Coordinates of C-alpha atoms and ligand atoms in Angstrom, one line a residue:
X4 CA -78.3 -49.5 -105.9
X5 CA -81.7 -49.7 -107.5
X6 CA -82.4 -46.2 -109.3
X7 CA -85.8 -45.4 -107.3
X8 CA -87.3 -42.2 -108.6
X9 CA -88.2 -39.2 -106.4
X10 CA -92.2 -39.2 -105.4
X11 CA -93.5 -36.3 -107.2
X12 CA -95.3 -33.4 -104.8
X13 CA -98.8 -34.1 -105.5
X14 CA -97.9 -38.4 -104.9
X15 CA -96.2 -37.2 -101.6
X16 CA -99.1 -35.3 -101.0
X17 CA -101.5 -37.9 -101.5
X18 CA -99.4 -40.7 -99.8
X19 CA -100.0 -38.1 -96.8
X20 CA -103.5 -37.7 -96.8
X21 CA -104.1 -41.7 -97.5
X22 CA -102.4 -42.5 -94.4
X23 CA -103.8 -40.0 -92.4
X24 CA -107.1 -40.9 -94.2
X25 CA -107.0 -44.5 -93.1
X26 CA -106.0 -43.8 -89.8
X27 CA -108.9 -41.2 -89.1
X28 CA -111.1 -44.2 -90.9
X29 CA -112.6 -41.3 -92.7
X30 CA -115.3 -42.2 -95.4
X31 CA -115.8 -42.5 -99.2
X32 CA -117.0 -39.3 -99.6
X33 CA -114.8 -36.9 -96.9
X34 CA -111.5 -38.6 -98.8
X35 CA -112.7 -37.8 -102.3
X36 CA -113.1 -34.2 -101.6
X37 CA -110.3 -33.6 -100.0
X38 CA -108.0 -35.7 -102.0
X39 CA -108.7 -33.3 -104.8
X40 CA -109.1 -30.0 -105.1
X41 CA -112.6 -28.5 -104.8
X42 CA -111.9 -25.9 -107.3
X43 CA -109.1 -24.8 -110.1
X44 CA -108.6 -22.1 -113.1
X45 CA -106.5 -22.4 -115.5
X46 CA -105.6 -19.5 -117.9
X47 CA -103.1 -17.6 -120.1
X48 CA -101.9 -14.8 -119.4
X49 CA -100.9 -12.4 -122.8
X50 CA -98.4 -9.5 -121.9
X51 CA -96.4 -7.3 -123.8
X52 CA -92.8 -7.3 -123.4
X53 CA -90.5 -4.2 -123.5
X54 CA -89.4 -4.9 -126.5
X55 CA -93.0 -5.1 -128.2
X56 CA -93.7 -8.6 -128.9
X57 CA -96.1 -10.4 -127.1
X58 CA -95.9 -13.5 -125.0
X59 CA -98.4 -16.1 -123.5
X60 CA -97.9 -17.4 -119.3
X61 CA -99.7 -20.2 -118.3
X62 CA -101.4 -19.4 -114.7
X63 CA -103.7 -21.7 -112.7
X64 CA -104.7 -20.9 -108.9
X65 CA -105.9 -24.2 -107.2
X66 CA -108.6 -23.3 -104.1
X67 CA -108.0 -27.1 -102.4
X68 CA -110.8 -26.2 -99.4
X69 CA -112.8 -23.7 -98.1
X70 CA -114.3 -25.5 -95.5
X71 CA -112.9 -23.6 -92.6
X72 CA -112.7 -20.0 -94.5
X73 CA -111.7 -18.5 -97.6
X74 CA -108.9 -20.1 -98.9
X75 CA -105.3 -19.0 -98.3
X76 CA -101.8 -19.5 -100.1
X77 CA -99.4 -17.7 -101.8
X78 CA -98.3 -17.3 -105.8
X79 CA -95.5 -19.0 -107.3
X80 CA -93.3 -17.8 -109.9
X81 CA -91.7 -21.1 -111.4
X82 CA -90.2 -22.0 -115.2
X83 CA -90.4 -25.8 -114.1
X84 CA -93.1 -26.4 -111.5
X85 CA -96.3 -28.3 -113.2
X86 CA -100.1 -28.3 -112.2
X87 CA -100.1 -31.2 -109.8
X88 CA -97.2 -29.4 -107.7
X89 CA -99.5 -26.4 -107.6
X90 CA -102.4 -29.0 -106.0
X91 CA -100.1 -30.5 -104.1
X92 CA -99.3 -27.1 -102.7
X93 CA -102.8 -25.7 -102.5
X94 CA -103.3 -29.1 -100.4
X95 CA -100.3 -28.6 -97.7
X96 CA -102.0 -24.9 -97.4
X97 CA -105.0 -26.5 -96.1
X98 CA -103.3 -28.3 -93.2
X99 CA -100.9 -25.9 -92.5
X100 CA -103.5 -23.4 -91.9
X101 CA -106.1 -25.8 -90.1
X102 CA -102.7 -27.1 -87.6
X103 CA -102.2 -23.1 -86.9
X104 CA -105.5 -23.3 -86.0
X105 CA -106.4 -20.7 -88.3
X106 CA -110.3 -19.7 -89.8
X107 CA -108.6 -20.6 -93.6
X108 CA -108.7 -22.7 -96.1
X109 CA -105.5 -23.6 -98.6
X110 CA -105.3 -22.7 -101.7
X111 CA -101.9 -22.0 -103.9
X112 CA -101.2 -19.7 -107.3
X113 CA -98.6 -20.4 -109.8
X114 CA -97.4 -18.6 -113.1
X115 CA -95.1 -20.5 -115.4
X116 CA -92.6 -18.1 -116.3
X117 CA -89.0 -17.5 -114.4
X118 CA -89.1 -13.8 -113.1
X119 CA -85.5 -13.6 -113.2
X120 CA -85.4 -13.2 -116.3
X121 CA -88.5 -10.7 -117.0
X122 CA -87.6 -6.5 -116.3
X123 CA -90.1 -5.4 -113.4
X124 CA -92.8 -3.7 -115.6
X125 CA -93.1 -7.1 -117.5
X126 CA -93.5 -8.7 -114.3
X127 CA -95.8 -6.1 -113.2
X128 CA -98.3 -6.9 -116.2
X129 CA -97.9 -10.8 -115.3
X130 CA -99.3 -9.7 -112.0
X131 CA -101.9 -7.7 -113.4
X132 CA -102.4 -10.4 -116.0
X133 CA -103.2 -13.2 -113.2
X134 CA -105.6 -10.8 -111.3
X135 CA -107.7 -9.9 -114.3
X136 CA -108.4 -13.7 -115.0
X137 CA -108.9 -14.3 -111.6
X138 CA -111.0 -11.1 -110.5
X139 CA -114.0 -12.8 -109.9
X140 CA -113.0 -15.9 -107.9
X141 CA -110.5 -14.1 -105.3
X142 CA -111.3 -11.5 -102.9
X143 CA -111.0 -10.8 -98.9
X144 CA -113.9 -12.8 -98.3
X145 CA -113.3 -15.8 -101.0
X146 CA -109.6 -16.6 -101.2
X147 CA -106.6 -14.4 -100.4
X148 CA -103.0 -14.9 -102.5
X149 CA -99.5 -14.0 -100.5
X150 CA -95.9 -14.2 -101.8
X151 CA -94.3 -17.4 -102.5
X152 CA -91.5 -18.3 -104.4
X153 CA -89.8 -16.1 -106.5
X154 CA -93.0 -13.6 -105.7
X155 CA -92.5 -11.3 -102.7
X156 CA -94.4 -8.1 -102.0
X157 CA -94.1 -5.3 -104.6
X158 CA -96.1 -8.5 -107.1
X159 CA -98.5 -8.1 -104.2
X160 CA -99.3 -4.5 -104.3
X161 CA -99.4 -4.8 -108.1
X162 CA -102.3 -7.4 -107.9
X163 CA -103.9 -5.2 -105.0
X164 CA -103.8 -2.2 -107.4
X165 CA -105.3 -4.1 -110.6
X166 CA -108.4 -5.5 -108.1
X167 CA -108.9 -2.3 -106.5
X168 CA -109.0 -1.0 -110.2
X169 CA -111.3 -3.8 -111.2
X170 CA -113.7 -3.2 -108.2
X171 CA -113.5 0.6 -108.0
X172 CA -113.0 -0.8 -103.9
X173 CA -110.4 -0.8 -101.1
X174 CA -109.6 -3.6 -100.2
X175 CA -106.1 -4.3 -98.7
X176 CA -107.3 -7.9 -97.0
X177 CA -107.5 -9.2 -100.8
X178 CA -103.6 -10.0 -100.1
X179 CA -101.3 -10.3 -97.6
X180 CA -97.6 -10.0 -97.7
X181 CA -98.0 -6.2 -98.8
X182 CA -95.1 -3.9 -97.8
X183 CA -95.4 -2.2 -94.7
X184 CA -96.4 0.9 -95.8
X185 CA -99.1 -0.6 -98.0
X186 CA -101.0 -2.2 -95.9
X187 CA -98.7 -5.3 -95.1
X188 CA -98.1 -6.4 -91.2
X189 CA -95.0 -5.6 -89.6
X190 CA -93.4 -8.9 -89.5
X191 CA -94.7 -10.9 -92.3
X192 CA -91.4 -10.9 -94.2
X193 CA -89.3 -12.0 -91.4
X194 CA -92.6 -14.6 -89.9
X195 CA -91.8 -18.2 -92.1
X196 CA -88.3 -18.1 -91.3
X197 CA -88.7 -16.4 -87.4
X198 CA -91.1 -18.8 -87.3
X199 CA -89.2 -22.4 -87.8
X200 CA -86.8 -20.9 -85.8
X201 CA -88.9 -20.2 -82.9
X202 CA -90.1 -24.6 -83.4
X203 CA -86.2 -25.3 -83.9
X204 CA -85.7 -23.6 -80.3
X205 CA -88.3 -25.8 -78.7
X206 CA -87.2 -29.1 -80.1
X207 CA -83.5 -28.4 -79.2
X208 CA -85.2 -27.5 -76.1
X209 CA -86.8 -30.8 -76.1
X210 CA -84.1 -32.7 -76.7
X211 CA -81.6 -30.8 -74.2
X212 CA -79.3 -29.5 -76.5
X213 CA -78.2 -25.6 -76.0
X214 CA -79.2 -23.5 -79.1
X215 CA -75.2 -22.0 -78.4
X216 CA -74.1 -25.8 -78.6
X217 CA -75.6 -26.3 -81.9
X218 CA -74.6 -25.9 -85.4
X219 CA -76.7 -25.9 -88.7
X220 CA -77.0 -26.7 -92.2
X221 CA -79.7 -24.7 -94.5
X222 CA -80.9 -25.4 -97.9
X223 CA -81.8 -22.1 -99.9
X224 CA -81.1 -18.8 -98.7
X225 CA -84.6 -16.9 -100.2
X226 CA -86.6 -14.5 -97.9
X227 CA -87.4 -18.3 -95.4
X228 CA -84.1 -19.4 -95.1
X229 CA -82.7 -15.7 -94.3
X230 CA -85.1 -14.9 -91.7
X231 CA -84.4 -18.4 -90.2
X232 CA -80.7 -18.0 -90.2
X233 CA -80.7 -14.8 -88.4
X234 CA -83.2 -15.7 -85.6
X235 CA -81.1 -19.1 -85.3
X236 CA -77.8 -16.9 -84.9
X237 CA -79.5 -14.7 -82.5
X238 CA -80.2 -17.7 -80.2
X239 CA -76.6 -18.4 -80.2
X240 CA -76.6 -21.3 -83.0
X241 CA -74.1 -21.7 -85.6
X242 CA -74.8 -21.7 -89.2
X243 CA -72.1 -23.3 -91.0
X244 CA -73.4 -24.4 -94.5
X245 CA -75.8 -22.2 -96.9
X246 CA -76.9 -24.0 -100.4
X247 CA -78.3 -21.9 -103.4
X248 CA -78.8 -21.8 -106.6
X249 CA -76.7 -20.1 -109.1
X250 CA -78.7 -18.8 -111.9
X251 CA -75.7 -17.7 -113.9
X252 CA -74.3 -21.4 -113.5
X253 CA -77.6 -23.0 -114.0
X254 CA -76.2 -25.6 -111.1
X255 CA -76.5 -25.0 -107.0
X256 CA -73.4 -24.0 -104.4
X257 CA -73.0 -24.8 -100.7
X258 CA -71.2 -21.9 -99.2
X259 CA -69.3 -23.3 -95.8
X260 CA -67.6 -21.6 -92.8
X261 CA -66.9 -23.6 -90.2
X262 CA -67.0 -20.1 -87.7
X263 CA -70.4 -19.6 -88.4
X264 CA -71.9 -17.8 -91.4
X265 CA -72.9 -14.3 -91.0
X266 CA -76.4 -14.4 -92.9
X267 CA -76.7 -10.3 -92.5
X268 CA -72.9 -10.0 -94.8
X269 CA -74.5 -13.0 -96.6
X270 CA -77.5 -11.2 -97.4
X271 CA -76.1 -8.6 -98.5
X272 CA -74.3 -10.4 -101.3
X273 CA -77.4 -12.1 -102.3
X274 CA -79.9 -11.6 -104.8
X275 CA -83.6 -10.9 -104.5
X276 CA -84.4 -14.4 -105.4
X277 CA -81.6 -16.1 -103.0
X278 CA -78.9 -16.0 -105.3
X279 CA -75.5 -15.4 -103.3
X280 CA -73.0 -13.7 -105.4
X281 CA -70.1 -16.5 -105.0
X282 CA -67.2 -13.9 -105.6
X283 CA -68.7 -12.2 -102.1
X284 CA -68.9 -15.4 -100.7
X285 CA -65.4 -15.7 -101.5
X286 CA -64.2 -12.3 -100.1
X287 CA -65.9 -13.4 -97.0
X288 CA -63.7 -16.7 -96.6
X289 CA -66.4 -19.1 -97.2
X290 CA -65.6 -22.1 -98.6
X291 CA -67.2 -22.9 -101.8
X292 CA -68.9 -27.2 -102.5
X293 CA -71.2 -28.8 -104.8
X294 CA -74.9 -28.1 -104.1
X295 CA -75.5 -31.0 -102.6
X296 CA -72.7 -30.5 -99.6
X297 CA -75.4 -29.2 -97.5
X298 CA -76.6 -32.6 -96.5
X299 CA -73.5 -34.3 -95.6
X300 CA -72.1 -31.7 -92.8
X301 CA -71.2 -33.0 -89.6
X302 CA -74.0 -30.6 -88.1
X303 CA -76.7 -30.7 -85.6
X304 CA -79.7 -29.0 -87.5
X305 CA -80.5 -29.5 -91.4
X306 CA -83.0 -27.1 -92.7
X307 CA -84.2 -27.3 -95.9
X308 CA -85.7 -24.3 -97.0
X309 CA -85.8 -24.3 -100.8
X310 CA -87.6 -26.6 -103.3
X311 CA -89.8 -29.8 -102.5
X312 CA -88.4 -33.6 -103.1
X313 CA -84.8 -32.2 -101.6
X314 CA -84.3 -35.5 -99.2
X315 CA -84.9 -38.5 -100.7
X316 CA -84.1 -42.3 -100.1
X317 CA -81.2 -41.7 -103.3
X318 CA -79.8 -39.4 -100.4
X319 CA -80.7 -40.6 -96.9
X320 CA -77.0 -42.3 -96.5
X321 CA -75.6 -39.5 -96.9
X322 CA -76.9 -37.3 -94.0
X323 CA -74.3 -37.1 -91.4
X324 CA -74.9 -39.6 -88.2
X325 CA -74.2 -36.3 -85.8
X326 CA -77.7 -34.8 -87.2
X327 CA -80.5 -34.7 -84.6
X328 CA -83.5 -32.7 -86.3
X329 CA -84.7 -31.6 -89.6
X330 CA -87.1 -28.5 -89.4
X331 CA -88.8 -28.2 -92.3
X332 CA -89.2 -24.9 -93.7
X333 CA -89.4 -25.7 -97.1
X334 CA -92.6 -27.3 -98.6
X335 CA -92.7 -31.1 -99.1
X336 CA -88.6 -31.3 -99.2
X337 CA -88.7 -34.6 -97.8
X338 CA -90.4 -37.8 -99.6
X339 CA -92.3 -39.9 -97.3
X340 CA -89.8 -42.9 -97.6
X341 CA -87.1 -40.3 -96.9
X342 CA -88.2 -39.3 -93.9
X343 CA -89.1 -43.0 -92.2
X344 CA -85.0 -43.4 -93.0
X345 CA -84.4 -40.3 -91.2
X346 CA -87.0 -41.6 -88.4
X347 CA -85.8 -44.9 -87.9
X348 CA -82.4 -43.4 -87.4
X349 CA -84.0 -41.6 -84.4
X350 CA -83.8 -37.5 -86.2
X351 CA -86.7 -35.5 -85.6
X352 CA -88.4 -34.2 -88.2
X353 CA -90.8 -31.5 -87.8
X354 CA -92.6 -31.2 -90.8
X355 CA -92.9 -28.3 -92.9
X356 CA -96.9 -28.0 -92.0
X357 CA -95.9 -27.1 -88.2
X358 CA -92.2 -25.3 -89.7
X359 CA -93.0 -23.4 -92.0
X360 CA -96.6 -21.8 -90.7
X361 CA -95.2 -19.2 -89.3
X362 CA -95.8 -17.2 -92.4
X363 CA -99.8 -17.8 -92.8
X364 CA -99.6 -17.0 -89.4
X365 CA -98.6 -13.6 -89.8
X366 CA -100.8 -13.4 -93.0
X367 CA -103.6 -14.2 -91.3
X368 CA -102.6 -11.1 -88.3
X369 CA -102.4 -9.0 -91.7
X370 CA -105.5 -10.0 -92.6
X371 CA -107.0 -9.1 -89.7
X372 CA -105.5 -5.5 -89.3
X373 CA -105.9 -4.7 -93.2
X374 CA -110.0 -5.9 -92.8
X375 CA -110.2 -3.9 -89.7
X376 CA -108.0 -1.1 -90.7
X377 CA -106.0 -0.8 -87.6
X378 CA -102.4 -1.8 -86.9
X379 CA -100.3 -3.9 -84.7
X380 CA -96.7 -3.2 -83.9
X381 CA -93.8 -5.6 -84.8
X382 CA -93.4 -6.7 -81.4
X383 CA -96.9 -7.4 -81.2
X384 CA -97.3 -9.5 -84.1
X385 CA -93.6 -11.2 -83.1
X386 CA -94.8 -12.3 -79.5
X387 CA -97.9 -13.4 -81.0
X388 CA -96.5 -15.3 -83.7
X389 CA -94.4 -17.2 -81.1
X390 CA -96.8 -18.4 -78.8
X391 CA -99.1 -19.8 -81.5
X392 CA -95.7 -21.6 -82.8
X393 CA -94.8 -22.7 -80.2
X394 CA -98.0 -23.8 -79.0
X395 CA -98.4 -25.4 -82.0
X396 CA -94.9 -27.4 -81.5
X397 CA -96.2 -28.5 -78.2
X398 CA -99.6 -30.0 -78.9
X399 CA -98.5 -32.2 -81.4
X400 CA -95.3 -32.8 -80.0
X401 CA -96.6 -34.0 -76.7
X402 CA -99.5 -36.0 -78.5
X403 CA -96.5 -38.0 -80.6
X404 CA -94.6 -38.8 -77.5
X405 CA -97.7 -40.4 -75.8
X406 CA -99.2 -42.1 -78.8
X407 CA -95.9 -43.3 -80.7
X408 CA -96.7 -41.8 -84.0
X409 CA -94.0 -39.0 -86.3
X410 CA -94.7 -35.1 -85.9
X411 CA -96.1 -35.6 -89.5
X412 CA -98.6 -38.1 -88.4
X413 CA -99.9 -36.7 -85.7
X414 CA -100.0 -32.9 -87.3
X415 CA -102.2 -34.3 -90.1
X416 CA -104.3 -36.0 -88.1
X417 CA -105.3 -32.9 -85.9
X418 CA -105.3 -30.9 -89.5
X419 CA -107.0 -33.3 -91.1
X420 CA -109.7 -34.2 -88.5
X421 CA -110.5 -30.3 -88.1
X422 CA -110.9 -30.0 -91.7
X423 CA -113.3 -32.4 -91.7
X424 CA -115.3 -31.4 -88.9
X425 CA -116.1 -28.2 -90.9
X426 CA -117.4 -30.3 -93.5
X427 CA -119.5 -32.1 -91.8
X428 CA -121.0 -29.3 -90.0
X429 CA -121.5 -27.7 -93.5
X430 CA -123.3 -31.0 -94.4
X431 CA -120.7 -31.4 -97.1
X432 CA -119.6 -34.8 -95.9
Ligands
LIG16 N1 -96.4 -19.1 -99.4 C1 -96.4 -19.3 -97.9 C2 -96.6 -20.7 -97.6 O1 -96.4 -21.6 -98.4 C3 -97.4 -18.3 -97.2 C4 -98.8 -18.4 -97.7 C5 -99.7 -17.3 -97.1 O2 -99.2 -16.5 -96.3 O3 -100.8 -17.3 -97.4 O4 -97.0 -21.0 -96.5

């Protein structure tokens, strides 16, 4: 077989918009700025580490639009991602928020360095580190940072606390993705993963299958693919496969039992940055594969939920014929020639702009309670997060049926065209 290599983010990114692009028969001018990032910073970020020395981190936060709002996405903490993934990123932000029908732009943050290997206070001055370089170009009203991967929400109080410090002002809707008791929504930590589950339950719905009749296959097990997990068991599914990295082995694991995975006992042999302990996995009785097991189980449901570029055409044959939908809760895990394989073979595949949203969503509630200082309860912010979901789900889902195109298609068109529209009423465009 011919040794194709894997799209990188930013090409899938742009083979997206293109097609989208040409279908909209958008202009010169509306393709060249939104193609390409209006804005980016670059920096270095110098910290101390506990033993004295110094070090340098490379950070970079890419503001892809602002068209519709100030610009959203979360921070990434990543030894190997590179700049163009970061713009790809800041990119998908833009549609995501614009198919939630959301008053945001996208935007996405990144610090080259792998936390896991960094104490908290030297992780703490990182944080501090990005905000100080970035004081002036981030803010509630300009562009608001969240968690992302390998960043969750003490990071976000930390670079709450160094702009507050900077500002000498309150101001909790700088971030979202705060704890609770700082100032975060109830929620938020359980909304990306709550929320492709809530899409999973209306396309089994969609395609008559009983959640209780279903089984699963996930890819990561991080704060997405936890939240997902439970909400799918609560509905009655089956998870029977978990992949994950293993930091120690520097190579991944997929973790099967064919009962059904508990993901709270799971959890609670896992690490903060979804490493499962593989001796726990083993008291538990699950079976232990090779990372890439996930894809091949004879299961109803894969969700990827980890890194981009995780389904590719090197790996199409092997996803099993019994597989009926991918939900992608992961960003860009699927290539674009990947996923016309899995399309032709008739496998639904919602894409990770509708899938994953779930967690802007809920930023976007926290935004509006921390700016207004008043606060929703869980259930609130649950119920509400569902209907726009599954709203969402429906008015792209019903528009693909009717006008023969993928979920991905028709998603960024509707994203795309309302991104636009703001531009032209700007008189950008
Ligand atoms: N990092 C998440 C994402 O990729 C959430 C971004 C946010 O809440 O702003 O969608």
């Amino acid at each position: 077989m011919l040794n194709v290599r894997t799209p990188t983010a930013l090409e899938t990114a742009h083979a997206q918009f293109d097609e989208t692009a040409a279908r909209l028969g958008l202009d010169e001018a509306a393709r060249d700025l939104l193609r390409n990032p209006l804005r980016e910073y670059q920096f270095a970020i110098p910290i101390q580490m506990d033993d004295g020395s110094s070090r340098v981190f490379r950070g970079a936060r890419v503001q892809h639009s602002d068209a519709r709002g100030p610009a959203k996405g979360g921070i990434r903490f990543h030894p190997n991602a590179t700049i163009d993934d970061v713009r790809a990123l800041a990119m998908w932000m833009t549609w995501k928020c614009a198919i939630a029908d959301l008053p945001l732009g996208g935007a996405k943050g990144w610090v080259q360095c792998d936390p896991r290997m960094l104490s908290p206070r030297e992780q703490e001055r990182v944080c501090r580190g990005w905000v100080r370089q970035l004081a002036r170009n981030v803010g509630p009203l300009t562009d608001v940072p969240a968690p992302d991967m390998m960043t969750s929400g003490r990071h976000m109080v930390w670079m709450l606390d160094e702009l507050e410090a900077i500002t000498g002002q309150k101001l909790p809707g700088f971030i979202t993705g705060k704890p609770v008791d700082m100032g975060g929504s109830p929620g938020r930590t359980e909304a990306t993963g709550f929320g492709a589950a809530f899409v999973l339950r209306e396309a089994l719905a969609g395609l008559g299958i009983a959640p209780d009749a279903s089984t699963a296959s996930i890819q990561g097990f991080g704060n997405v693919a936890q939240y997902a997990a439970r909400q799918y068991t609560a509905m009655g599914g089956r998870v029977v496969a978990i992949a994950c990295w293993s930091q120690r082995d520097q190579r991944a694991y997929t973790f099967v039992c064919e009962d059904g995975i508990d993901p709270d006992a799971l959890a609670r042999i896992t690490d903060p940055f979804g490493t499962i302990d593989a001796a726990g996995a083993a008291a538990l009785g699950y079976e232990k594969l090779p990372g890439t097991a996930w894809l091949e189980q004879p299961v109803d449901i894969l969700i990827p939920a980890a890194l981009e570029g995780q389904i590719t055409t090197a790996n199409t044959n092997r996803v099993h014929g019994r597989v009926k939908v991918v939900i992608e809760a992961a960003n860009g895990p699927t290539t674009p020639d990947a996923e016309r394989v899995l399309l032709d073979r008739g496998i639904l595949v919602v894409p990770d702009v509708l899938a994953n949203s779930g967690g802007v969503t809920v930023s976007y509630f926290e935004q509006v309670q921390s700016n207004t200082n008043f606060y929703w309860t869980r259930d609130e912010v649950i119920a509400k997060l569902d209907a726009r979901m599954t709203a969402a789900f429906h008015a792209v889902r019903q528009a693909t049926a009717a006008e023969d195109l993928s979920m991905r298609q028709k998603a960024y068109m509707i994203a795309v065209d309302r991104v636009v529209r703001a531009c032209r009423q700007r008189g950008w465009v």
